Amino acid sequence: MGARTIAAALRYLIAVTALALAWPAAADDISATGRGVVRVVTIAVVDDEVVGFGHGSGFAISPNRIVTNAHVVELAERYADNVVIGIVPSEGDKSFQGKVIAYDPKRDLALIQFDGPGLPAATLFTGPVTEGDPVVALGYPGNVDLATAQSAADYIKPTTPIRSQGVFSGRRALEGTGVLLHTANIARGNSGGPLLDRCGRVIGVNSAVTQGQDGDASFGFAIADTELAAFLQAAKQPYASVGFPCTSIEDRLRSDSEASARALASADTARRDAAAKAAVAREEALADARADAEAMRENVMALAVLMLVAGALGLGIGGTLELTGRREPALWAAGVGAVLIVGAVAVFLFRPSPRIGLPAGAAIPSATLGAAQSAGRLVCTLVPDRSRVTVSSGNDITLDWGKGGCVGGRTQFAEDGARWTRVAVPDAEQTVSILSFDPVSRDYTNTRYLLGAQGMAAARAARGDGKPAMCTADPAARAALAAKQAAIRAVLPPLPNEKLVYTCSAATGAADS
């Protein structure tokens, strides 16, 4: 082996090692996108004879529409009435028939529609891609198929796409079409598959590869994101796109942990301050109540004294009248006097106690009152600096938060420390979401796991029936909900794909209850 060859090999090894170290050991965002990557197979038959066969890759841009290269489905243009297009998902046990609904040979892009269960759609990245950024190619390279396929049936058998890593090497033009140059290894069969950033967002569509000669390095070409967006817009095909930079979930969770520790310390201080203020307010209210009670006690005792004096006077007048022989008036005066004296004794005996508590219904501030109250209708806005966004839009959301963790008057959240939590496991989507709300800080969090078929099956099994927990004030029912949610969380991967943190405020025209 020559010195130049050894040096080149060392440079390659160093580059690969640096790339591996730079790649974050995070949730597998690439596999999340791989759920919607498909093999595209074309078979042309004329007069009962197969006259053409081809296969490439593609990816879902919506649940039942696939993006691929135009040259992958070129047979469908040449033999329009004699071509079968097969869509083979990466998961499951079935393939489906598709048809071309948009075709642009200049951009080398095509759009295929197929009937069958919807696939998780990929998201386009609209932010900047810098030279040297890591990239991943997903697809079905033909050389791997040739090495592993035992029969033609293997080409229509669902299987996981092959991934290869490289770096983005710059933008170029290929026959007038904008392309991305990259070093991820691709081969024939990768055509139409996505080129992804490290968060699994589509930045291009793999289309061609240079052939290295005499030790030259091979480079891949992907139809650029701008060309793909223009093609989809011309085809009137909606698509999801995000521009948030790719961040590490570990870094985000670590920052959240540190921020949570600071927030807990701050909340503890706030609770102590609130408790001190509540204690002062309570003592002031008690002092006011005691003063009022003392004034009332003195007034009642004064009344008893007046009644006693009046009663004694009545008895004296009665005695005087009796001496003058006026018996009947004497009896009346003595009777009134006696009643007044008995009343004075009764008033004295039942005078208000000097020991007094708070009057019924007195409002005393509480440090924990806010947690039990309804927040009403809220508008929640994403906080990018506290979030890890890969494929979600980041749009504002609305939240109708009621007392006792009741959302929208129908969905129950379970107590989770100072927060309320709901684990959502849908039947029609391959995503598990842990929704969490803090009524005091009004932080709302959506932690999302983009799972494959097996992961979703495990989550649904832990969930049980798909009936949502209806709102309830029964602590036992909420405890059962919390236990079921804990069982779901136990089967989830260690790390989520996304963590979306929102801050919420009262919606316009809405008032706190």
Coordinates of C-alpha atoms in Angstrom, one line a residue:
M1 CA 0.0 0.0 0.0
G2 CA 1.5 3.4 -1.1
A3 CA 2.1 6.3 1.2
R4 CA -0.6 8.3 -0.5
T5 CA -3.1 5.6 -0.1
I6 CA -2.3 5.2 3.6
A7 CA -2.5 8.9 4.1
A8 CA -5.9 9.0 2.4
A9 CA -7.1 6.1 4.4
L10 CA -6.1 7.9 7.6
R11 CA -7.8 11.1 6.6
Y12 CA -11.0 9.1 5.9
L13 CA -10.8 7.3 9.2
I14 CA -10.3 10.6 11.1
A15 CA -13.2 12.2 9.2
V16 CA -15.5 9.2 10.0
T17 CA -14.5 9.3 13.6
A18 CA -15.1 13.0 13.9
L19 CA -18.5 12.6 12.3
A20 CA -19.4 9.8 14.7
L21 CA -18.4 11.9 17.7
A22 CA -20.3 14.9 16.3
W23 CA -23.4 12.9 15.9
P24 CA -25.6 13.2 19.0
A25 CA -26.6 10.0 20.7
A26 CA -30.2 11.2 20.9
A27 CA -33.6 9.7 20.1
D28 CA -33.6 8.0 16.8
D29 CA -35.1 10.8 14.6
I30 CA -33.8 9.0 11.5
S31 CA -35.8 5.9 12.2
A32 CA -38.8 8.1 12.9
T33 CA -38.6 9.5 9.3
G34 CA -37.8 5.9 8.1
R35 CA -41.4 4.9 9.0
G36 CA -42.6 6.8 5.9
V37 CA -39.8 5.7 3.5
V38 CA -40.9 3.2 0.9
R39 CA -39.6 1.1 -1.9
V40 CA -41.0 2.0 -5.3
V41 CA -41.3 -0.9 -7.8
T42 CA -42.3 -0.6 -11.4
I43 CA -43.2 -3.5 -13.7
A44 CA -44.0 -3.1 -17.4
V45 CA -45.9 -5.9 -19.2
V46 CA -46.6 -5.9 -22.9
D47 CA -48.4 -8.9 -24.5
D48 CA -48.0 -10.8 -21.3
E49 CA -44.3 -10.3 -21.4
V50 CA -42.3 -8.3 -18.8
V51 CA -40.5 -5.6 -20.9
G52 CA -39.3 -3.5 -18.0
F53 CA -38.6 -3.7 -14.3
G54 CA -37.2 -1.0 -12.0
H55 CA -37.1 -0.1 -8.4
G56 CA -36.1 2.9 -6.3
S57 CA -37.0 4.6 -3.1
G58 CA -39.5 7.3 -2.0
F59 CA -41.0 8.9 1.1
A60 CA -44.4 10.0 2.3
I61 CA -45.1 13.7 2.0
S62 CA -48.7 13.1 3.2
P63 CA -50.2 9.9 4.5
N64 CA -51.1 8.5 1.0
R65 CA -48.7 10.4 -1.3
I66 CA -45.1 9.5 -2.1
V67 CA -42.3 11.7 -3.5
T68 CA -39.7 9.9 -5.7
N69 CA -37.5 10.6 -8.7
A70 CA -39.1 11.0 -12.1
H71 CA -36.6 8.5 -13.5
V72 CA -37.8 5.8 -11.0
V73 CA -41.3 5.8 -12.6
E74 CA -40.1 6.6 -16.1
L75 CA -41.6 3.2 -17.2
A76 CA -45.0 4.5 -16.3
E77 CA -44.5 7.3 -18.9
R78 CA -43.3 5.0 -21.6
Y79 CA -45.9 2.2 -21.0
A80 CA -48.7 4.2 -19.5
D81 CA -51.3 1.5 -19.8
N82 CA -49.1 -1.4 -19.1
V83 CA -47.2 -0.5 -15.9
V84 CA -47.9 -1.5 -12.4
I85 CA -46.4 0.7 -9.7
G86 CA -45.9 -1.0 -6.3
I87 CA -45.5 0.9 -3.1
V88 CA -43.7 -1.2 -0.4
P89 CA -43.7 0.4 3.1
S90 CA -40.9 -0.1 5.5
E91 CA -43.2 -1.8 8.1
G92 CA -46.1 -4.2 7.9
D93 CA -46.7 -7.1 5.7
K94 CA -48.4 -5.7 2.6
S95 CA -47.6 -3.6 -0.5
F96 CA -49.9 -1.4 -2.4
Q97 CA -50.6 -0.2 -5.9
G98 CA -49.9 3.4 -6.8
K99 CA -50.4 5.8 -9.7
V100 CA -48.4 8.9 -10.8
I101 CA -50.3 12.1 -10.3
A102 CA -47.4 14.6 -10.9
Y103 CA -44.3 14.2 -13.0
D104 CA -41.5 16.7 -13.7
P105 CA -38.6 15.1 -15.6
K106 CA -36.6 18.4 -15.6
R107 CA -36.5 18.4 -11.8
D108 CA -36.4 14.6 -11.8
L109 CA -39.3 14.5 -9.3
A110 CA -42.6 12.6 -9.3
L111 CA -45.6 12.3 -6.9
I112 CA -47.4 9.0 -6.5
Q113 CA -50.8 8.3 -4.8
F114 CA -51.6 4.9 -3.3
D115 CA -54.5 3.3 -1.5
G116 CA -53.8 1.8 1.9
P117 CA -53.1 2.7 5.5
G118 CA -51.6 6.2 5.8
L119 CA -47.9 6.5 6.5
P120 CA -46.2 9.1 8.8
A121 CA -45.3 12.0 6.5
A122 CA -41.9 13.5 6.4
T123 CA -41.2 17.2 7.2
L124 CA -39.1 19.5 5.0
F125 CA -36.4 21.6 6.7
T126 CA -36.4 25.2 5.5
G127 CA -33.5 26.5 7.6
P128 CA -29.9 26.9 6.5
V129 CA -27.7 23.8 5.8
T130 CA -24.0 24.6 6.3
E131 CA -21.2 22.8 4.5
G132 CA -19.8 20.1 6.8
D133 CA -23.2 19.5 8.5
P134 CA -23.9 15.8 8.9
V135 CA -26.5 14.2 6.6
V136 CA -28.2 10.8 6.3
A137 CA -29.4 9.1 3.2
L138 CA -32.3 6.6 3.5
G139 CA -33.5 4.2 0.9
Y140 CA -33.1 0.8 -0.8
P141 CA -29.7 0.6 -2.6
G142 CA -29.8 -1.9 -5.4
N143 CA -26.4 -3.4 -4.5
V144 CA -27.7 -4.4 -1.1
D145 CA -30.8 -6.0 -2.8
L146 CA -28.7 -7.9 -5.2
A147 CA -26.7 -9.3 -2.4
T148 CA -29.6 -10.3 -0.1
A149 CA -32.7 -10.9 -2.3
Q150 CA -33.5 -14.5 -2.8
S151 CA -36.3 -14.1 -5.2
A152 CA -38.4 -11.4 -6.9
A153 CA -40.8 -11.5 -4.0
D154 CA -38.1 -10.0 -1.8
Y155 CA -38.5 -6.7 -3.7
I156 CA -42.1 -6.3 -2.5
K157 CA -41.5 -7.5 1.0
P158 CA -41.6 -4.6 3.6
T159 CA -38.2 -4.0 5.2
T160 CA -36.4 -1.3 7.0
P161 CA -34.6 1.2 4.7
I162 CA -30.8 1.4 4.7
R163 CA -29.2 4.4 6.1
S164 CA -25.8 5.9 5.4
Q165 CA -24.1 8.9 6.9
G166 CA -22.0 11.7 5.4
V167 CA -21.6 15.4 5.3
F168 CA -23.2 18.2 3.2
S169 CA -20.6 19.4 0.7
G170 CA -22.3 22.3 -1.0
R171 CA -25.0 23.3 -3.5
R172 CA -24.5 22.8 -7.2
A173 CA -26.5 22.7 -10.5
L174 CA -27.0 19.5 -12.4
E175 CA -28.4 20.0 -15.9
G176 CA -30.0 23.2 -14.7
T177 CA -31.5 21.8 -11.5
G178 CA -30.4 22.8 -8.1
V179 CA -28.8 19.9 -6.2
L180 CA -27.1 19.2 -2.9
L181 CA -23.7 17.5 -3.0
H182 CA -23.0 15.1 -0.2
T183 CA -20.8 12.2 0.9
A184 CA -23.4 9.8 2.2
N185 CA -23.0 6.5 0.4
I186 CA -25.8 5.8 -2.0
A187 CA -26.3 3.5 -5.0
R188 CA -28.8 2.8 -7.7
G189 CA -32.0 2.1 -5.8
N190 CA -31.5 5.0 -3.4
S191 CA -33.0 7.2 -6.1
G192 CA -36.1 9.0 -4.8
G193 CA -35.2 8.4 -1.1
P194 CA -34.7 11.3 1.3
L195 CA -31.5 13.1 2.3
L196 CA -32.0 14.1 5.9
D197 CA -30.4 16.4 8.4
R198 CA -29.5 14.8 11.8
C199 CA -33.0 15.5 13.2
G200 CA -34.6 13.5 10.4
R201 CA -35.9 16.5 8.3
V202 CA -35.8 16.3 4.5
I203 CA -33.3 18.6 2.9
G204 CA -33.2 16.9 -0.5
V205 CA -34.2 13.9 -2.7
N206 CA -31.3 11.5 -3.7
S207 CA -31.1 11.3 -7.4
A208 CA -27.6 10.4 -8.7
V209 CA -24.1 9.4 -7.7
T210 CA -20.7 10.0 -9.2
Q211 CA -18.5 7.0 -9.9
G212 CA -15.1 7.2 -8.3
Q213 CA -12.2 6.2 -10.5
D214 CA -8.6 5.6 -9.7
G215 CA -9.2 6.2 -6.0
D216 CA -11.4 9.2 -6.5
A217 CA -14.1 9.7 -3.9
S218 CA -17.8 9.2 -4.8
F219 CA -20.3 11.9 -4.2
G220 CA -24.1 11.8 -4.1
F221 CA -26.4 14.4 -5.7
A222 CA -29.8 15.1 -4.1
I223 CA -32.5 17.3 -5.7
A224 CA -32.4 20.4 -3.5
D225 CA -35.0 21.4 -1.0
T226 CA -35.9 24.5 -3.0
E227 CA -36.6 22.4 -6.1
L228 CA -38.7 20.0 -4.1
A229 CA -40.8 22.8 -2.5
A230 CA -41.4 24.3 -6.0
F231 CA -42.5 20.9 -7.4
L232 CA -44.9 20.3 -4.5
Q233 CA -46.4 23.8 -4.8
A234 CA -46.9 23.3 -8.6
A235 CA -48.6 19.9 -7.8
K236 CA -50.8 21.7 -5.2
Q237 CA -49.5 19.2 -2.7
P238 CA -49.5 20.5 0.9
Y239 CA -46.5 19.5 3.0
A240 CA -45.1 20.1 6.5
S241 CA -42.0 22.2 7.0
V242 CA -40.0 23.6 9.9
G243 CA -37.1 26.0 10.2
F244 CA -36.1 25.3 13.8
P245 CA -32.4 24.4 14.2
C246 CA -31.5 20.8 15.2
T247 CA -30.6 20.6 18.9
S248 CA -29.7 17.6 21.1
I249 CA -32.4 16.2 23.2
E250 CA -29.9 15.4 25.9
D251 CA -28.8 19.0 26.1
R252 CA -32.4 20.1 26.2
L253 CA -33.3 17.7 28.9
R254 CA -30.2 18.7 30.9
S255 CA -31.1 22.4 30.6
D256 CA -34.6 21.6 31.6
S257 CA -33.4 19.7 34.7
E258 CA -31.3 22.6 35.7
A259 CA -34.1 25.1 35.0
S260 CA -36.5 22.9 36.9
A261 CA -34.2 22.9 39.9
R262 CA -34.0 26.7 39.8
A263 CA -37.8 26.9 39.3
L264 CA -38.4 24.5 42.3
A265 CA -36.1 26.7 44.5
S266 CA -37.9 29.8 43.3
A267 CA -41.3 28.2 43.8
D268 CA -40.3 27.1 47.3
T269 CA -39.2 30.6 48.2
A270 CA -42.5 31.9 46.7
R271 CA -44.5 29.4 48.7
R272 CA -42.7 30.5 51.9
D273 CA -43.3 34.1 51.1
A274 CA -46.9 33.4 50.3
A275 CA -47.3 31.4 53.6
A276 CA -45.7 34.3 55.6
K277 CA -48.1 36.8 53.9
A278 CA -51.0 34.5 54.5
A279 CA -50.0 34.1 58.2
V280 CA -49.8 37.9 58.6
A281 CA -53.1 38.3 56.9
R282 CA -54.6 35.7 59.2
E283 CA -53.3 37.4 62.3
E284 CA -54.7 40.7 61.1
A285 CA -58.0 39.2 60.3
L286 CA -58.0 37.5 63.8
A287 CA -57.1 40.8 65.4
D288 CA -59.9 42.6 63.6
A289 CA -62.3 39.8 64.6
R290 CA -61.2 40.0 68.2
A291 CA -61.7 43.7 68.3
D292 CA -65.2 43.4 66.9
A293 CA -66.0 40.7 69.3
E294 CA -64.7 42.7 72.3
A295 CA -66.7 45.7 71.3
M296 CA -69.8 43.5 70.9
R297 CA -69.1 41.9 74.4
E298 CA -68.8 45.3 76.0
N299 CA -72.0 46.5 74.4
V300 CA -73.9 43.4 75.6
M301 CA -72.6 43.8 79.1
A302 CA -73.6 47.4 79.1
L303 CA -77.1 46.4 78.0
A304 CA -77.2 43.8 80.8
V305 CA -76.3 46.5 83.4
L306 CA -79.0 48.8 82.0
M307 CA -81.5 46.0 82.2
L308 CA -80.5 45.2 85.7
V309 CA -80.8 48.8 86.8
A310 CA -84.1 49.2 85.1
G311 CA -85.4 46.0 86.7
A312 CA -84.3 47.1 90.2
L313 CA -86.0 50.5 89.5
G314 CA -89.2 48.6 88.5
L315 CA -89.1 46.6 91.7
G316 CA -88.6 49.8 93.8
I317 CA -91.5 51.5 92.0
G318 CA -93.6 48.4 92.6
G319 CA -92.8 48.5 96.4
T320 CA -93.6 52.2 96.6
L321 CA -97.0 51.7 94.9
E322 CA -97.8 48.8 97.2
L323 CA -97.2 51.0 100.3
T324 CA -99.6 53.6 98.9
G325 CA -102.3 50.9 98.4
R326 CA -102.2 50.9 94.6
R327 CA -101.8 47.1 94.3
E328 CA -102.5 46.5 90.6
P329 CA -99.9 49.1 89.3
A330 CA -97.5 47.8 91.9
L331 CA -97.8 44.3 90.5
W332 CA -97.2 45.5 87.0
A333 CA -94.1 47.5 87.9
A334 CA -92.7 44.7 90.0
G335 CA -93.4 42.2 87.2
V336 CA -91.6 44.3 84.6
G337 CA -88.7 44.9 87.0
A338 CA -88.4 41.1 87.6
V339 CA -88.5 40.4 83.9
L340 CA -85.8 43.0 83.3
I341 CA -83.6 41.5 86.0
V342 CA -84.0 37.9 84.7
G343 CA -83.2 39.2 81.1
A344 CA -80.1 41.1 82.4
V345 CA -78.9 37.8 84.0
A346 CA -79.5 35.9 80.8
V347 CA -77.8 38.6 78.6
F348 CA -74.8 38.5 81.0
L349 CA -74.6 34.7 81.0
F350 CA -74.8 34.5 77.2
R351 CA -72.5 37.4 76.5
P352 CA -69.9 36.9 73.5
S353 CA -66.8 34.9 74.5
P354 CA -63.4 36.7 74.5
R355 CA -61.9 33.7 72.7
I356 CA -62.8 34.2 69.0
G357 CA -61.9 32.5 65.7
L358 CA -62.2 33.7 62.1
P359 CA -65.8 34.5 61.0
A360 CA -67.4 32.1 58.6
G361 CA -66.6 32.9 55.0
A362 CA -63.6 35.1 55.8
A363 CA -61.2 35.2 52.8
I364 CA -57.6 34.3 53.8
P365 CA -54.9 34.2 51.1
S366 CA -53.5 30.7 50.5
A367 CA -50.2 29.8 48.9
T368 CA -51.8 26.8 47.1
L369 CA -55.2 28.2 46.1
G370 CA -54.2 28.7 42.4
A371 CA -53.5 25.0 41.8
A372 CA -57.1 24.1 42.5
Q373 CA -58.7 26.8 40.4
S374 CA -59.7 26.8 36.8
A375 CA -57.4 28.7 34.4
G376 CA -60.1 29.0 31.8
R377 CA -59.4 29.3 28.0
L378 CA -55.7 29.8 27.4
V379 CA -53.5 30.5 24.3
C380 CA -50.2 28.7 24.6
T381 CA -47.1 30.0 22.6
L382 CA -44.0 27.9 21.9
V383 CA -40.8 28.8 23.7
P384 CA -38.1 27.8 21.2
D385 CA -35.2 28.3 23.7
R386 CA -36.8 25.7 26.0
S387 CA -38.0 23.3 23.3
R388 CA -36.5 20.6 21.0
V389 CA -38.5 20.8 17.7
T390 CA -37.8 18.3 14.9
V391 CA -41.0 18.0 12.8
S392 CA -43.8 20.0 14.6
S393 CA -45.0 23.3 13.3
G394 CA -44.6 25.2 16.6
N395 CA -47.9 27.1 16.1
D396 CA -49.9 28.5 19.0
I397 CA -52.4 26.1 20.6
T398 CA -55.5 26.7 22.8
L399 CA -56.1 25.0 26.1
D400 CA -59.4 25.1 28.0
W401 CA -58.2 24.3 31.5
G402 CA -60.8 23.5 34.2
K403 CA -60.7 22.6 37.8
G404 CA -59.3 19.3 38.9
G405 CA -57.4 18.6 35.7
C406 CA -60.4 18.7 33.4
V407 CA -59.6 19.9 29.9
G408 CA -62.2 21.0 27.5
G409 CA -64.9 19.8 29.8
R410 CA -64.3 16.1 28.8
T411 CA -60.6 15.0 29.1
Q412 CA -59.1 14.1 32.5
F413 CA -55.5 14.7 33.3
A414 CA -53.9 12.9 36.3
E415 CA -52.0 14.5 39.2
D416 CA -48.2 14.3 38.7
G417 CA -46.6 16.2 41.5
A418 CA -47.3 19.9 41.1
R419 CA -48.4 19.3 37.5
W420 CA -51.2 17.5 35.7
T421 CA -50.3 14.9 33.0
R422 CA -52.1 13.1 30.2
V423 CA -50.5 10.4 28.1
A424 CA -52.1 10.2 24.6
V425 CA -51.8 7.0 22.6
P426 CA -53.9 7.5 19.4
D427 CA -55.2 4.7 17.2
A428 CA -54.6 6.5 13.9
E429 CA -51.2 8.0 14.4
Q430 CA -47.7 6.6 15.2
T431 CA -47.0 9.1 17.9
V432 CA -47.3 9.0 21.7
S433 CA -47.6 12.3 23.4
I434 CA -47.1 13.1 27.1
L435 CA -49.1 16.3 27.7
S436 CA -48.3 18.2 31.0
F437 CA -49.6 21.4 32.5
D438 CA -48.7 23.4 35.6
P439 CA -51.7 25.6 36.6
V440 CA -49.5 27.9 38.7
S441 CA -46.7 28.7 36.2
R442 CA -49.0 28.0 33.2
D443 CA -46.3 26.0 31.4
Y444 CA -47.7 23.5 29.0
T445 CA -45.4 20.7 27.6
N446 CA -45.9 18.2 24.8
T447 CA -43.2 15.5 24.9
R448 CA -43.5 13.4 21.7
Y449 CA -42.3 9.9 20.9
L450 CA -42.4 9.1 17.1
L451 CA -42.6 5.3 17.3
G452 CA -42.5 2.4 14.8
A453 CA -45.2 -0.2 14.5
Q454 CA -43.9 -2.4 17.3
G455 CA -43.5 0.5 19.7
M456 CA -47.0 1.7 19.0
A457 CA -48.3 -1.8 19.5
A458 CA -46.7 -2.0 23.0
A459 CA -48.0 1.5 23.9
R460 CA -51.5 0.6 22.9
A461 CA -51.4 -2.7 24.8
A462 CA -50.3 -0.8 27.9
R463 CA -53.1 1.7 27.3
G464 CA -55.8 -0.9 27.0
D465 CA -59.1 0.3 25.4
G466 CA -58.9 3.5 23.6
K467 CA -61.6 5.2 25.5
P468 CA -60.4 8.6 26.9
A469 CA -60.7 9.1 30.6
M470 CA -63.7 11.4 31.2
C471 CA -63.5 14.2 33.7
T472 CA -64.0 13.1 37.3
A473 CA -63.6 14.5 40.8
D474 CA -63.1 11.0 42.2
P475 CA -59.5 10.7 43.6
A476 CA -59.5 6.9 43.1
A477 CA -60.4 7.2 39.4
R478 CA -57.7 9.8 38.9
A479 CA -55.2 7.5 40.7
A480 CA -56.1 4.6 38.4
L481 CA -55.5 6.9 35.4
A482 CA -52.1 7.9 36.8
A483 CA -51.2 4.2 37.2
K484 CA -52.3 3.4 33.6
Q485 CA -50.2 6.3 32.3
A486 CA -47.2 5.1 34.3
A487 CA -47.6 1.7 32.6
I488 CA -47.5 3.4 29.1
R489 CA -44.5 5.4 30.0
A490 CA -42.6 2.3 31.1
V491 CA -42.7 0.9 27.5
L492 CA -41.5 4.1 25.8
P493 CA -37.9 4.7 24.7
P494 CA -35.5 6.4 27.1
L495 CA -35.5 9.6 25.1
P496 CA -38.3 11.4 23.2
N497 CA -38.0 12.9 19.7
E498 CA -39.5 16.2 20.6
K499 CA -40.1 18.3 23.6
L500 CA -42.4 21.3 23.0
V501 CA -42.6 23.8 25.8
Y502 CA -45.3 26.5 25.7
T503 CA -46.2 29.4 28.0
C504 CA -49.9 30.1 28.3
S505 CA -51.9 33.2 29.0
A506 CA -55.6 34.0 29.1
A507 CA -57.2 34.1 25.6
T508 CA -58.6 37.4 24.5
G509 CA -61.9 38.0 26.0
A510 CA -61.5 35.2 28.5
A511 CA -61.2 35.7 32.2
D512 CA -59.9 33.5 35.0
S513 CA -62.4 31.7 37.1

